[in-house]
Tab-separated table of C-alpha atoms in Angstrom:
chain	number	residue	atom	x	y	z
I	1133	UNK	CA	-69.847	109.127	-69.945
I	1134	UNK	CA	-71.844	109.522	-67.122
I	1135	UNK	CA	-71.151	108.186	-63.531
I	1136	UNK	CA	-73.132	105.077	-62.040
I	1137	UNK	CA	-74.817	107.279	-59.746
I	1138	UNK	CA	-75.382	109.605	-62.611
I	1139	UNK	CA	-76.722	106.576	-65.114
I	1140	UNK	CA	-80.872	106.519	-64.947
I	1141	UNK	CA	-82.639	103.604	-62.964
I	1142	UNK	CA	-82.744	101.511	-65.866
I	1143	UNK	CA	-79.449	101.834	-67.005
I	1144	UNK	CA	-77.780	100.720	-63.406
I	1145	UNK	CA	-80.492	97.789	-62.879
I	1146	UNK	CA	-78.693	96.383	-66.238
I	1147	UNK	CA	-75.093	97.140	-65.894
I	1148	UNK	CA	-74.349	98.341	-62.118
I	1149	UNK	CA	-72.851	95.073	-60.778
I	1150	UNK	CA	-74.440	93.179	-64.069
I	1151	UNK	CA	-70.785	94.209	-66.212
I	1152	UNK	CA	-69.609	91.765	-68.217
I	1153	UNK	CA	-66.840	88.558	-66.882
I	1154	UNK	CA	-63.200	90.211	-66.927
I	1155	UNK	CA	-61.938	86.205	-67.557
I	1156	UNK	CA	-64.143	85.276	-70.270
I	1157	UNK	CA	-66.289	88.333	-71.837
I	1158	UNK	CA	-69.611	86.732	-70.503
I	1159	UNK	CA	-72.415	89.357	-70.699
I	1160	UNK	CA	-74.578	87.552	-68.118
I	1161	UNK	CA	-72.754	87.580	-64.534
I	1162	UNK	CA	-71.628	83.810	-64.122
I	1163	UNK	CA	-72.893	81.804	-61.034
I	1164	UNK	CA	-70.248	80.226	-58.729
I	1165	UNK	CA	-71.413	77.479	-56.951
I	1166	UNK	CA	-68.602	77.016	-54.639
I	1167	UNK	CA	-68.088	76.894	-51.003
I	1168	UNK	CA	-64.553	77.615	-51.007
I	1169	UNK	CA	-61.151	78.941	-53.011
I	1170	UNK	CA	-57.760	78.046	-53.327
I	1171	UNK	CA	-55.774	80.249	-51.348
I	1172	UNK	CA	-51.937	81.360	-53.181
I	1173	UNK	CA	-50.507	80.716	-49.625
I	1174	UNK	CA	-51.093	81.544	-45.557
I	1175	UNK	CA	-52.982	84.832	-45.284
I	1176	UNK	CA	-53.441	85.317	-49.578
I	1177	UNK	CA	-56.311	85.043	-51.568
I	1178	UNK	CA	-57.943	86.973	-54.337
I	1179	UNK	CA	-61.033	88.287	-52.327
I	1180	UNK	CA	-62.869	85.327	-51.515
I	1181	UNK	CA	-61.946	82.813	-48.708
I	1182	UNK	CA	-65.433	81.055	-47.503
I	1183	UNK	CA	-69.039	81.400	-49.781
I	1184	UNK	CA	-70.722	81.396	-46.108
I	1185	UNK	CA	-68.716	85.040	-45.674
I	1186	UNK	CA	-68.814	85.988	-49.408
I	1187	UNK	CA	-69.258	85.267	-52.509
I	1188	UNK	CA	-68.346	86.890	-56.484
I	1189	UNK	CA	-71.817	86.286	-57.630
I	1190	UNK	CA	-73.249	87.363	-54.243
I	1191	UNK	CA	-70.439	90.561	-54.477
I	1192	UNK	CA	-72.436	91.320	-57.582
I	1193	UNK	CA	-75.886	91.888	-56.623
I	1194	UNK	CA	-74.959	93.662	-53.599
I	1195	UNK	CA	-73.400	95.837	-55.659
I	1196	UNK	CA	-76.811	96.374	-58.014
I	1197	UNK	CA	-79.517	96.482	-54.991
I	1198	UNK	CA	-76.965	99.205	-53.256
I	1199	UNK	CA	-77.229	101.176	-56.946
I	1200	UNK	CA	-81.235	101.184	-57.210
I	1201	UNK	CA	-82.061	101.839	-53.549
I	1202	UNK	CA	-79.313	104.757	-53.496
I	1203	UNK	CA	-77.624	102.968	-50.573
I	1204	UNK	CA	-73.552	102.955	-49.621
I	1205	UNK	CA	-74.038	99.118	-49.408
I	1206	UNK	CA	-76.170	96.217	-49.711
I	1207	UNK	CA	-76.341	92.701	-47.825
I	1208	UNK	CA	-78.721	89.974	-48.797
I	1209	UNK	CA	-80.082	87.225	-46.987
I	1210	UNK	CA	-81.766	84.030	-47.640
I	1211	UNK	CA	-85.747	85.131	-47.504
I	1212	UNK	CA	-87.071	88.481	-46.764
I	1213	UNK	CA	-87.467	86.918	-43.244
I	1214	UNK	CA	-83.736	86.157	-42.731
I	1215	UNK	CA	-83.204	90.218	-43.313
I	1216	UNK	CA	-85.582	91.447	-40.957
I	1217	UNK	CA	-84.300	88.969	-38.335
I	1218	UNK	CA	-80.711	89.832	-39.153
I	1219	UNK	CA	-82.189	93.937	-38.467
I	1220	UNK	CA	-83.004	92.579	-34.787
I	1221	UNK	CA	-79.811	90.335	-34.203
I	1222	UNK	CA	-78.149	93.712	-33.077
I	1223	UNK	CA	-79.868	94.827	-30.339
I	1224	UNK	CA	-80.221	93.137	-26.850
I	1225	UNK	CA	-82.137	92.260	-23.932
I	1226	UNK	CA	-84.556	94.996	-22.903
I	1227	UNK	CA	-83.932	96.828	-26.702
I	1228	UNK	CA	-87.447	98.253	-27.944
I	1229	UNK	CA	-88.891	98.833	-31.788
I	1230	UNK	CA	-91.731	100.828	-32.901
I	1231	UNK	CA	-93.839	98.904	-35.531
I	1232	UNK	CA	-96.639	99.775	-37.899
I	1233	UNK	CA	-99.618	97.783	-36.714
I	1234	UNK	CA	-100.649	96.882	-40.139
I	1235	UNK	CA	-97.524	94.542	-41.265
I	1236	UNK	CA	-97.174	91.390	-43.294
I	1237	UNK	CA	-98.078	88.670	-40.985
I	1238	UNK	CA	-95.081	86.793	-40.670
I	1239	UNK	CA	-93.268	90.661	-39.187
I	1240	UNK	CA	-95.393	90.300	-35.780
I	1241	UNK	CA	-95.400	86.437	-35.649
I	1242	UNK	CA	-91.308	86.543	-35.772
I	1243	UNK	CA	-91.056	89.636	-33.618
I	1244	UNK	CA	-94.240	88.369	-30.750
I	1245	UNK	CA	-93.543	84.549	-30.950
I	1246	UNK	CA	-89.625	84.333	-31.452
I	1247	UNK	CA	-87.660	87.610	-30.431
I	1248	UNK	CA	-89.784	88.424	-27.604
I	1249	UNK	CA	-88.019	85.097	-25.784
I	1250	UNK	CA	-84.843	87.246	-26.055
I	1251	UNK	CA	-86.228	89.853	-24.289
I	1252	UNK	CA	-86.518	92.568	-27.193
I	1253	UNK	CA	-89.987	94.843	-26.601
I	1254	UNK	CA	-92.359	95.527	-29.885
I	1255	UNK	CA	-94.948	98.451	-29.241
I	1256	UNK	CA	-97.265	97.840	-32.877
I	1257	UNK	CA	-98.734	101.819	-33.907
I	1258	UNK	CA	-100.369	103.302	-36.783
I	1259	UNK	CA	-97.328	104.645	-38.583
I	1260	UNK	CA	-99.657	106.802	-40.904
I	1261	UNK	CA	-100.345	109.111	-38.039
I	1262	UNK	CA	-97.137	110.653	-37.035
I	1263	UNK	CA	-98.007	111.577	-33.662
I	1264	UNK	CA	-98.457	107.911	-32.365
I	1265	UNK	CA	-95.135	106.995	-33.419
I	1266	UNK	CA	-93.595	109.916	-31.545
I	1267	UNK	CA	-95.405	108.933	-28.467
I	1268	UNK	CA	-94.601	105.100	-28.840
I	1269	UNK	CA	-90.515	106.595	-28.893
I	1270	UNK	CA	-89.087	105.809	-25.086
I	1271	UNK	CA	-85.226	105.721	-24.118
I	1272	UNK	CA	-85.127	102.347	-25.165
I	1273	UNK	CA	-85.929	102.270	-28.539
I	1274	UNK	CA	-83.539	102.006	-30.903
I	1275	UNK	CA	-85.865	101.431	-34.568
I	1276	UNK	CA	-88.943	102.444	-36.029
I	1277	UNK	CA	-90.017	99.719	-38.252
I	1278	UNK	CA	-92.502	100.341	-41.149
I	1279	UNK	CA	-94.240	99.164	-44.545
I	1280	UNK	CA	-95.400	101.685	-46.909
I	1281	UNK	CA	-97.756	100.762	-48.295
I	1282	UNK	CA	-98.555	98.303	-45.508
I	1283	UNK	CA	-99.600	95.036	-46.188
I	1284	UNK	CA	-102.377	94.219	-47.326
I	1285	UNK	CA	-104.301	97.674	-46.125
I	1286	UNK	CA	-102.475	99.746	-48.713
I	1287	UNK	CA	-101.582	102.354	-45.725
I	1288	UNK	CA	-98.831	104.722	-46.202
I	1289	UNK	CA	-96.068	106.039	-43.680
I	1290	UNK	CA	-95.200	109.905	-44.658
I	1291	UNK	CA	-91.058	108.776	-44.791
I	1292	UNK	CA	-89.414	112.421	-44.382
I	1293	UNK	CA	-92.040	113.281	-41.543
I	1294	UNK	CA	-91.307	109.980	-40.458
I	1295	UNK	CA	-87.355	110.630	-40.700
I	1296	UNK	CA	-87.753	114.021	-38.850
I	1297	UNK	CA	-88.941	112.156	-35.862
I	1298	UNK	CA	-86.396	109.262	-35.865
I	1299	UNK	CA	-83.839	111.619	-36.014
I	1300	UNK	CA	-84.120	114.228	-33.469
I	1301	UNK	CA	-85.110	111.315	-30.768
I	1302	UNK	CA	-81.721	109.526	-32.170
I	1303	UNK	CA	-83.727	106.188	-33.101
I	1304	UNK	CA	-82.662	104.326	-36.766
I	1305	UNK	CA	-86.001	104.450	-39.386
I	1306	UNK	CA	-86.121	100.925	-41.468
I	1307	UNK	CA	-88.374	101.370	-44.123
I	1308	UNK	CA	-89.945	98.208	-46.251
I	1309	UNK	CA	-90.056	98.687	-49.561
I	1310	UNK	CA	-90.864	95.600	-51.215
I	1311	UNK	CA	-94.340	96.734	-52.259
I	1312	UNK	CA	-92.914	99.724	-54.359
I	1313	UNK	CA	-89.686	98.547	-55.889
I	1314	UNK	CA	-86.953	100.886	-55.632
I	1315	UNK	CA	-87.895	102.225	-59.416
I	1316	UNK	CA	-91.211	103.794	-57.942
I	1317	UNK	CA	-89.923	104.721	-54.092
I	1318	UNK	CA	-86.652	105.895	-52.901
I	1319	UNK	CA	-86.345	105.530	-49.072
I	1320	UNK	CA	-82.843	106.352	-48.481
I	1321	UNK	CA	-83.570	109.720	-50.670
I	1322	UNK	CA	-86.659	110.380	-48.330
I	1323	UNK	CA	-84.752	109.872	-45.168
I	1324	UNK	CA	-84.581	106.258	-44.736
I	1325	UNK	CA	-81.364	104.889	-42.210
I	1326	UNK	CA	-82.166	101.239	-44.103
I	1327	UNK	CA	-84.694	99.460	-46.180
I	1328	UNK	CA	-85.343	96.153	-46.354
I	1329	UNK	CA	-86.574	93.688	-49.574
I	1330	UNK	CA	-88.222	90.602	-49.536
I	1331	UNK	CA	-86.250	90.028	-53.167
I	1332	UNK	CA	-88.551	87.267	-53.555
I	1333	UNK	CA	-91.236	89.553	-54.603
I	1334	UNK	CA	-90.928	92.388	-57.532
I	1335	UNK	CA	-87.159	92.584	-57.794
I	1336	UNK	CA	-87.194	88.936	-58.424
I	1337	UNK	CA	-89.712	89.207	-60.698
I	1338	UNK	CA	-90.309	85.497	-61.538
I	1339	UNK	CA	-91.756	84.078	-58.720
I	1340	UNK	CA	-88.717	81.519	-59.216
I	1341	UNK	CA	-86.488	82.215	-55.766
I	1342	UNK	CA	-86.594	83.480	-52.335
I	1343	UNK	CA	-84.391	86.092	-50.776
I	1344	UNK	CA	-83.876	89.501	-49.135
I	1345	UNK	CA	-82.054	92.155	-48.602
I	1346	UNK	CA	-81.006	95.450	-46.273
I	1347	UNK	CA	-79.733	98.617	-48.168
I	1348	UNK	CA	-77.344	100.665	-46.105
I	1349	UNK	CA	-76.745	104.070	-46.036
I	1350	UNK	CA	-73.113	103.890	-43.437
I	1351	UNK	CA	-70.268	101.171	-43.966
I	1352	UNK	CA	-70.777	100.575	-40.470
I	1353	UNK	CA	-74.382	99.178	-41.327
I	1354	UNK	CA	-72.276	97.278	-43.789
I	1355	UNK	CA	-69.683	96.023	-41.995
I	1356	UNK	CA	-72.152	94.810	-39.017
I	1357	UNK	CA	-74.683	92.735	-41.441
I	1358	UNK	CA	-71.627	91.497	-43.086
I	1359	UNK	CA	-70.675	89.737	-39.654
I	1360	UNK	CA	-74.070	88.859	-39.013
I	1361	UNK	CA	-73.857	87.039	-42.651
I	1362	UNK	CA	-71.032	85.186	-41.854
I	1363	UNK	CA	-72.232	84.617	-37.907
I	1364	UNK	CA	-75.705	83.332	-38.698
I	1365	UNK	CA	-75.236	81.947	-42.351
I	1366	UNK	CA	-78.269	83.187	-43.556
I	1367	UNK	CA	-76.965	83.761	-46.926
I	1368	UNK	CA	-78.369	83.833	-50.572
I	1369	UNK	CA	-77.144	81.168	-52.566
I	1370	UNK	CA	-74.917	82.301	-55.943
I	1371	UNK	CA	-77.951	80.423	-57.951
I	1372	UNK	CA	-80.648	82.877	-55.815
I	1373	UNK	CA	-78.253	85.682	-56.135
I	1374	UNK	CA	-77.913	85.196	-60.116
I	1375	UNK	CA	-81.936	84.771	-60.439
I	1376	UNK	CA	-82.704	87.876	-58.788
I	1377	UNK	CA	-79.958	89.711	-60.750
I	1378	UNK	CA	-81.311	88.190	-63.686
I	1379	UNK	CA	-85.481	89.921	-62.524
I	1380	UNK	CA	-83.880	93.611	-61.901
I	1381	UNK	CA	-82.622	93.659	-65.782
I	1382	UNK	CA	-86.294	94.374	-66.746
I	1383	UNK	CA	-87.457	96.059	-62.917
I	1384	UNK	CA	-88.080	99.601	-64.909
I	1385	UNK	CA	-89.992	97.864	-67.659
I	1386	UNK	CA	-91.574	95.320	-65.869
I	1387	UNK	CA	-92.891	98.257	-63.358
I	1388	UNK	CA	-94.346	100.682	-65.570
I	1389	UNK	CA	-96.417	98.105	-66.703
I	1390	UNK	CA	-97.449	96.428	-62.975
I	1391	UNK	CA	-98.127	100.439	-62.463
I	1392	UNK	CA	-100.389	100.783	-65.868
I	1393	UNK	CA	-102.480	97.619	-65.828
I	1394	UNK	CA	-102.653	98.298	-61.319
I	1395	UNK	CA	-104.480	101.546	-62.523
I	1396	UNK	CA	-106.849	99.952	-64.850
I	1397	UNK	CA	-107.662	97.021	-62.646
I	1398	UNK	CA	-107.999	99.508	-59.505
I	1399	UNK	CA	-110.397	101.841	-61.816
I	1400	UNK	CA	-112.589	98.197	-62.793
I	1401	UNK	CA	-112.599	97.216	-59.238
I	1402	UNK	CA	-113.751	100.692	-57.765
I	1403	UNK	CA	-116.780	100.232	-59.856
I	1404	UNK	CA	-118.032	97.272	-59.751
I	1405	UNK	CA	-121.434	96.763	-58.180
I	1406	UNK	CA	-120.413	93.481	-55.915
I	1407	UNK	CA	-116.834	95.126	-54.805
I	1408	UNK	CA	-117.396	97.019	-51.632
I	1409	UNK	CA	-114.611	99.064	-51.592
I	1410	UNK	CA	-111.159	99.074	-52.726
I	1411	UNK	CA	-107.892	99.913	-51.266
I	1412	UNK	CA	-105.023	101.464	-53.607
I	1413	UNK	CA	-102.840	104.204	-53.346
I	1414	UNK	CA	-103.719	105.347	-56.923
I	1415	UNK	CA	-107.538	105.995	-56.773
I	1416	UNK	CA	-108.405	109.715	-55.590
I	1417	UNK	CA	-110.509	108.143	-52.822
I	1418	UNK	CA	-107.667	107.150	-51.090
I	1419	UNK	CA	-107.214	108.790	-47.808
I	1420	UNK	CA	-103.337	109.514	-48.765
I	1421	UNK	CA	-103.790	110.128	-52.077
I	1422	UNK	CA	-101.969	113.269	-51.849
I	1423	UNK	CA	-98.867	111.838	-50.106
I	1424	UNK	CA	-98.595	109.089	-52.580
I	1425	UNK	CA	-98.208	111.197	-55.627
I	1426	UNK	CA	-95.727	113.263	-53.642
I	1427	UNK	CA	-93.857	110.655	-52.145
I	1428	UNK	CA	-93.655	107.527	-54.861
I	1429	UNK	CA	-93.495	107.943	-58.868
I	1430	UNK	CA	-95.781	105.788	-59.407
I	1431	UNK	CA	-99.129	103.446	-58.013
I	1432	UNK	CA	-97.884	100.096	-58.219
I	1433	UNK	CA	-100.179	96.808	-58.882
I	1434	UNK	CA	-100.973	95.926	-55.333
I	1435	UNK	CA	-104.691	95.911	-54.440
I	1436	UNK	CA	-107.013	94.872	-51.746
I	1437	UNK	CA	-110.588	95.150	-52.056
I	1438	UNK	CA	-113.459	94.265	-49.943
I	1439	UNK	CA	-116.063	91.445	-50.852
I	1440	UNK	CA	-118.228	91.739	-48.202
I	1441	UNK	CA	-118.172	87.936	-46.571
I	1442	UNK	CA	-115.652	85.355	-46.583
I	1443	UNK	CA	-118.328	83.398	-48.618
I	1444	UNK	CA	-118.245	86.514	-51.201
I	1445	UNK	CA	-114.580	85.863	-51.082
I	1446	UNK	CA	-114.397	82.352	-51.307
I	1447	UNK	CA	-116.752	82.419	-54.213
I	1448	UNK	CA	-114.310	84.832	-56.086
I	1449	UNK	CA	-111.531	82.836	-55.366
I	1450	UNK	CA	-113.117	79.616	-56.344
I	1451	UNK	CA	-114.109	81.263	-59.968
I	1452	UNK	CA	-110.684	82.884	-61.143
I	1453	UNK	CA	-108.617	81.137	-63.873
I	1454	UNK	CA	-106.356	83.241	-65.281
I	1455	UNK	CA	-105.226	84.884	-61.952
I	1456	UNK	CA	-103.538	82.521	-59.559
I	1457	UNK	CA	-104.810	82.153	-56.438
I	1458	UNK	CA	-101.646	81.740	-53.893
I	1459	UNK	CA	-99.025	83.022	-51.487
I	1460	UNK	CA	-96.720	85.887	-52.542
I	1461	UNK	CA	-96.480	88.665	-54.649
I	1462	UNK	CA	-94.784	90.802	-57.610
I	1463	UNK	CA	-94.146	87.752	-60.327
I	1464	UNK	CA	-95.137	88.652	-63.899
I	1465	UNK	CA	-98.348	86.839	-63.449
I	1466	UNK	CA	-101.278	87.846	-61.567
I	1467	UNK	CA	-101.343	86.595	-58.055
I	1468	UNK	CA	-104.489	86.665	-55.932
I	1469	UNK	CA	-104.893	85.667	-52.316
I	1470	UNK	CA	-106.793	85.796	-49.240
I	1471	UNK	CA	-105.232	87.574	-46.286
I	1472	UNK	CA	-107.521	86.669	-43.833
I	1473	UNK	CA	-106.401	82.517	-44.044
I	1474	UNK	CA	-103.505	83.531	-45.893
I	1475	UNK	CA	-100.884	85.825	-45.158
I	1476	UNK	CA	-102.141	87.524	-41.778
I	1477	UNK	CA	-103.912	84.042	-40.623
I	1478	UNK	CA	-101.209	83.839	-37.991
I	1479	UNK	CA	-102.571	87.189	-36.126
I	1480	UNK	CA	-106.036	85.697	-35.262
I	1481	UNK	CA	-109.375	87.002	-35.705
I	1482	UNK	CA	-108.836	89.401	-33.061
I	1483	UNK	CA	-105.543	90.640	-34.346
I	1484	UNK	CA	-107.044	90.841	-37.505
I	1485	UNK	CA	-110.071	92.663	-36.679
I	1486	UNK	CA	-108.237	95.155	-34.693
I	1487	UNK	CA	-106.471	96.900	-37.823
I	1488	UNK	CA	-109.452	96.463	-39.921
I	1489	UNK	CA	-108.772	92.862	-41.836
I	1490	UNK	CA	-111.928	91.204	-42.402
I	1491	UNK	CA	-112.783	87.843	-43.624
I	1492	UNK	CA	-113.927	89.386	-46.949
I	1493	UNK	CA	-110.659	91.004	-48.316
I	1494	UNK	CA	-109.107	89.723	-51.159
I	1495	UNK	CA	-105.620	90.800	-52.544
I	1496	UNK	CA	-104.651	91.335	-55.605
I	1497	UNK	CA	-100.844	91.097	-57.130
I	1498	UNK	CA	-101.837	92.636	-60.726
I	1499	UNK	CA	-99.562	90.508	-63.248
I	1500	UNK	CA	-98.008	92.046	-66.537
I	1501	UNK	CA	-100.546	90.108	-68.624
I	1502	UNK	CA	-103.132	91.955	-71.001
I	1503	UNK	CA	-104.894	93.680	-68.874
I	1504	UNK	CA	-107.879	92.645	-70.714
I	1505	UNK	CA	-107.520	89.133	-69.710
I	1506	UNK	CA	-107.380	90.217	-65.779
I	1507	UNK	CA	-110.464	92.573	-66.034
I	1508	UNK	CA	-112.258	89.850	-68.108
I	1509	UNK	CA	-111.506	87.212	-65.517
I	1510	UNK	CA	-111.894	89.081	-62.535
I	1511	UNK	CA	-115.475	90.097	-63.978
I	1512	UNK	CA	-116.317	86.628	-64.443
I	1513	UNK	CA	-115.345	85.792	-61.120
I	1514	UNK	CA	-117.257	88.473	-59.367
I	1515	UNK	CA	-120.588	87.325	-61.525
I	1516	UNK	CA	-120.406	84.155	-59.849
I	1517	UNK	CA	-120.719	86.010	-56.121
C-alpha cells in the first residue's frame, strides 16, 4: 500500500484524517460538540482537555488540510478573517508586511483600519512584478503577503520567483490560495513558508459554513498558531470542522468540473459583443497566461469581466436567475457579484480606481451546474444591457 503522502489528491481528501471511528466503525468522522472531557485524574487525559485548545473533530481536519496543501501541519480558525489576523498576532509594534495591492477587500480594511492601531506597517505592491516587491523589502519586514490569482483582477504572483526573493532577504512568503484549491495549486511545493484558506469558499464547497485555515510547513509554525488558538479563541466549531471535512470528500471532482464549465463560460464571455473584456487566467489573452499553465494544473471558475458602466452592470445583475447574485464564492452553485459595492466597497472609489476596479466589473463564481444553463442565463442577462 502506498503511503499518505504517496496516495493521489483524491484519495487523501477522502481518507487522510476522514478514517473511519476506532470506537464505533463510523465511516463519516463523528462531530463532538463538547467543551470539555473527563480527565482519569490530576495531570491525565486522553488528548483532549479544553475544545477552546483542541478538539477530535477539529484534530481531524487539521490533519486533511495539512495532507492536500503538502504542509507539516494545519490550524483552522473561525472565518478566513480569523486566519489572516491570527498570521499578524505574531509580530509587534513597528513589524512591516509587503502586500499585493489587488487583495480581497476585507485584507486592507483589517490590516489599514484595525492592525495599523497596533503599530504594524502595510506597504500594498503589485506582487505580479517581482521587482516592486524586492524594493518594498526593508529590515523590518518580516512577510510578504499575496493572492494568486488576486481578487477579483485575476492577477497572478510568480510563487518560486516570489520564494527566491523572500528567502535570500530572510522574510516568511504567505501565499492565499483560496481561489485555486489546493487540487489545482500547490504553494508549499512552489516555495510557499504558509498558505492561508478562507475554507468557507471551495474547500467547503456548500456555501453552508465559514472558516479558515493556515498550512504550515515547520512545527514551530504549528506550535505558535496552536497558542494563538487557544490565546484568542478563534476556533472552528466541531459542526464547521465536520462540514468542511464533509466539502473536501468531492474537492477533486467538484474542481475538474468548476475548471471545465470556468473554461466554457470564460470562452462565451470573451465573445460576447456587450462584454468588454474579460479577466481569467485560462484565456490566451491573459497577460500571464504562460505562468498559469506552468504554475497551477488547472484554470479554475473564477471570472471577472468588464460591462462597461455600473448601469451595464446593474442591468446584468438585475436580469440573472439561475446564477445568484451575492457575497462569496466556490459553492456548487453559480455565484455572481459586484465588486465595486460588494466585496472591495470598503476601499473607496479612489482605492478602487487605483488598481483598476471600475464600477462596471462583475464577478463571476462559475457553479457545477450544466453549463448550458449558465451560458443560457448569462446570455439572457447580457440581452437585457
Amino acid at each position: 500500500m502506498p503511503s499518505k503522502r504517496e496516495q493521489s489528491f483524491a484519495t487523501r481528501a477522502i481518507h487522510v484524517g476522514q478514517e473511519a471511528d476506532p470506537l464505533t466503525g463510523s465511516i463519516g468522522v463523528p462531530i463532538y460538540p463538547t467543551s470539555t472531557y473527563l480527565q482519569e485524574e490530576l495531570g491525565k487525559n486522553k488528548g483532549y482537555e479544553y475544545s477552546r485548545v483542541s478538539n477530535p473533530t477539529r484534530t481531524r481536519l487539521e490533519e486533511n488540510l495539512a495532507s492536500l496543501e503538502g504542509g507539516t501541519a494545519a490550524r483552522v480558525f473561525s472565518s478566513g478573517m480569523a486566519a489572516i489576523n491570527a498570521l499578524c498576532t505574531r509580530f509587534k509594534s513597528g513589524d512591516h508586511a509587503v502586500c499585493g495591492n489587488d487583495l480581497y477587500g476585507g485584507v486592507p480594511r483589517l490590516f489599514n483600519q484595525v492592525l495599523t492601531n497596533y503599530g504594524l506597517e502595510f506597504t500594498y505592491v503589485n506582487t505580479s512584478q517581482a521587482e516592486q516587491v524586492e524594493r518594498a523589502i526593508g529590515k523590518k519586514t518580516r512577510m510578504v503577503y499575496v493572492e494568486t490569482p488576486t481578487n477579483p483582477l485575476m492577477t497572478l504572483t510568480d510563487i518560486r520567483a516570489m520564494s527566491e526573493i523572500c528567502g535570500r532577504k530572510k522574510v516568511e512568503l504567505i501565499v492565499d490560495n483560496t481561489f485555486m484549491s489546493p487540487y489545482f495549486q500547490q504553494p508549499i511545493a512552489l516555495g510557499a513558508d504558509l498558505v492561508v484558506h478562507s475554507t468557507t469558499k471551495f474547500l467547503n464547497g456548500h456555501s453552508d459554513g465559514l472558516g479558515g485555515a493556515i498550512v504550515c510547513t515547520t512545527m514551530e509554525q504549528a506550535e505558535q498558531f496552536g497558542f494563538i488558538q487557544k490565546a484568542a479563541g478563534a476556533i472552528l466549531s466541531p459542526f464547521e470542522c465536520w462540514l468542511i471535512l464533509r466539502g473536501v470528500k468531492t474537492l477533486a471532482v467538484r474542481m475538474e468540473k468548476h475548471d471545465y464549465n470556468g473554461r466554457l463560460v470564460a470562452e462565451f464571455l470573451s465573445k460576447h459583443k456587450k462584454v468588454k473584456k474579460v479577466f481569467y487566467p485560462g484565456l490566451a489573452t491573459h497577460p500571464q497566461y504562460e505562468l498559469a499553465k506552468r504554475q497551477m494544473s488547472g484554470f479554475g471558475s473564477m471570472i471577472t469581466f468588464e460591462t462597461g458602466s455600473l448601469a451595464n452592470a446593474k442591468e446584468l445583475l438585475k436580469n440573472v436567475h439561475m446564477c445568484s447574485l451575492g457575497e462569496s464564492l466556490g459553492g456548487v452553485e453559480t455565484l455572481i457579484s459586484h465588486p465595486a459595492t460588494m466585496t472591495h466597497a470598503t476601499l473607496g472609489e479612489k482605492g478602487r480606481a487605483a488598481i483598476g476596479i471600475t464600477d462596471g466589473l462583475v464577478r463571476i463564481s462559475v457553479g457545477i451546474e450544466d453549463v448550458g444553463d449558465i451560458v443560457g442565463d448569462l446570455n439572457s442577462a447580457l440581452a437585457a444591457v
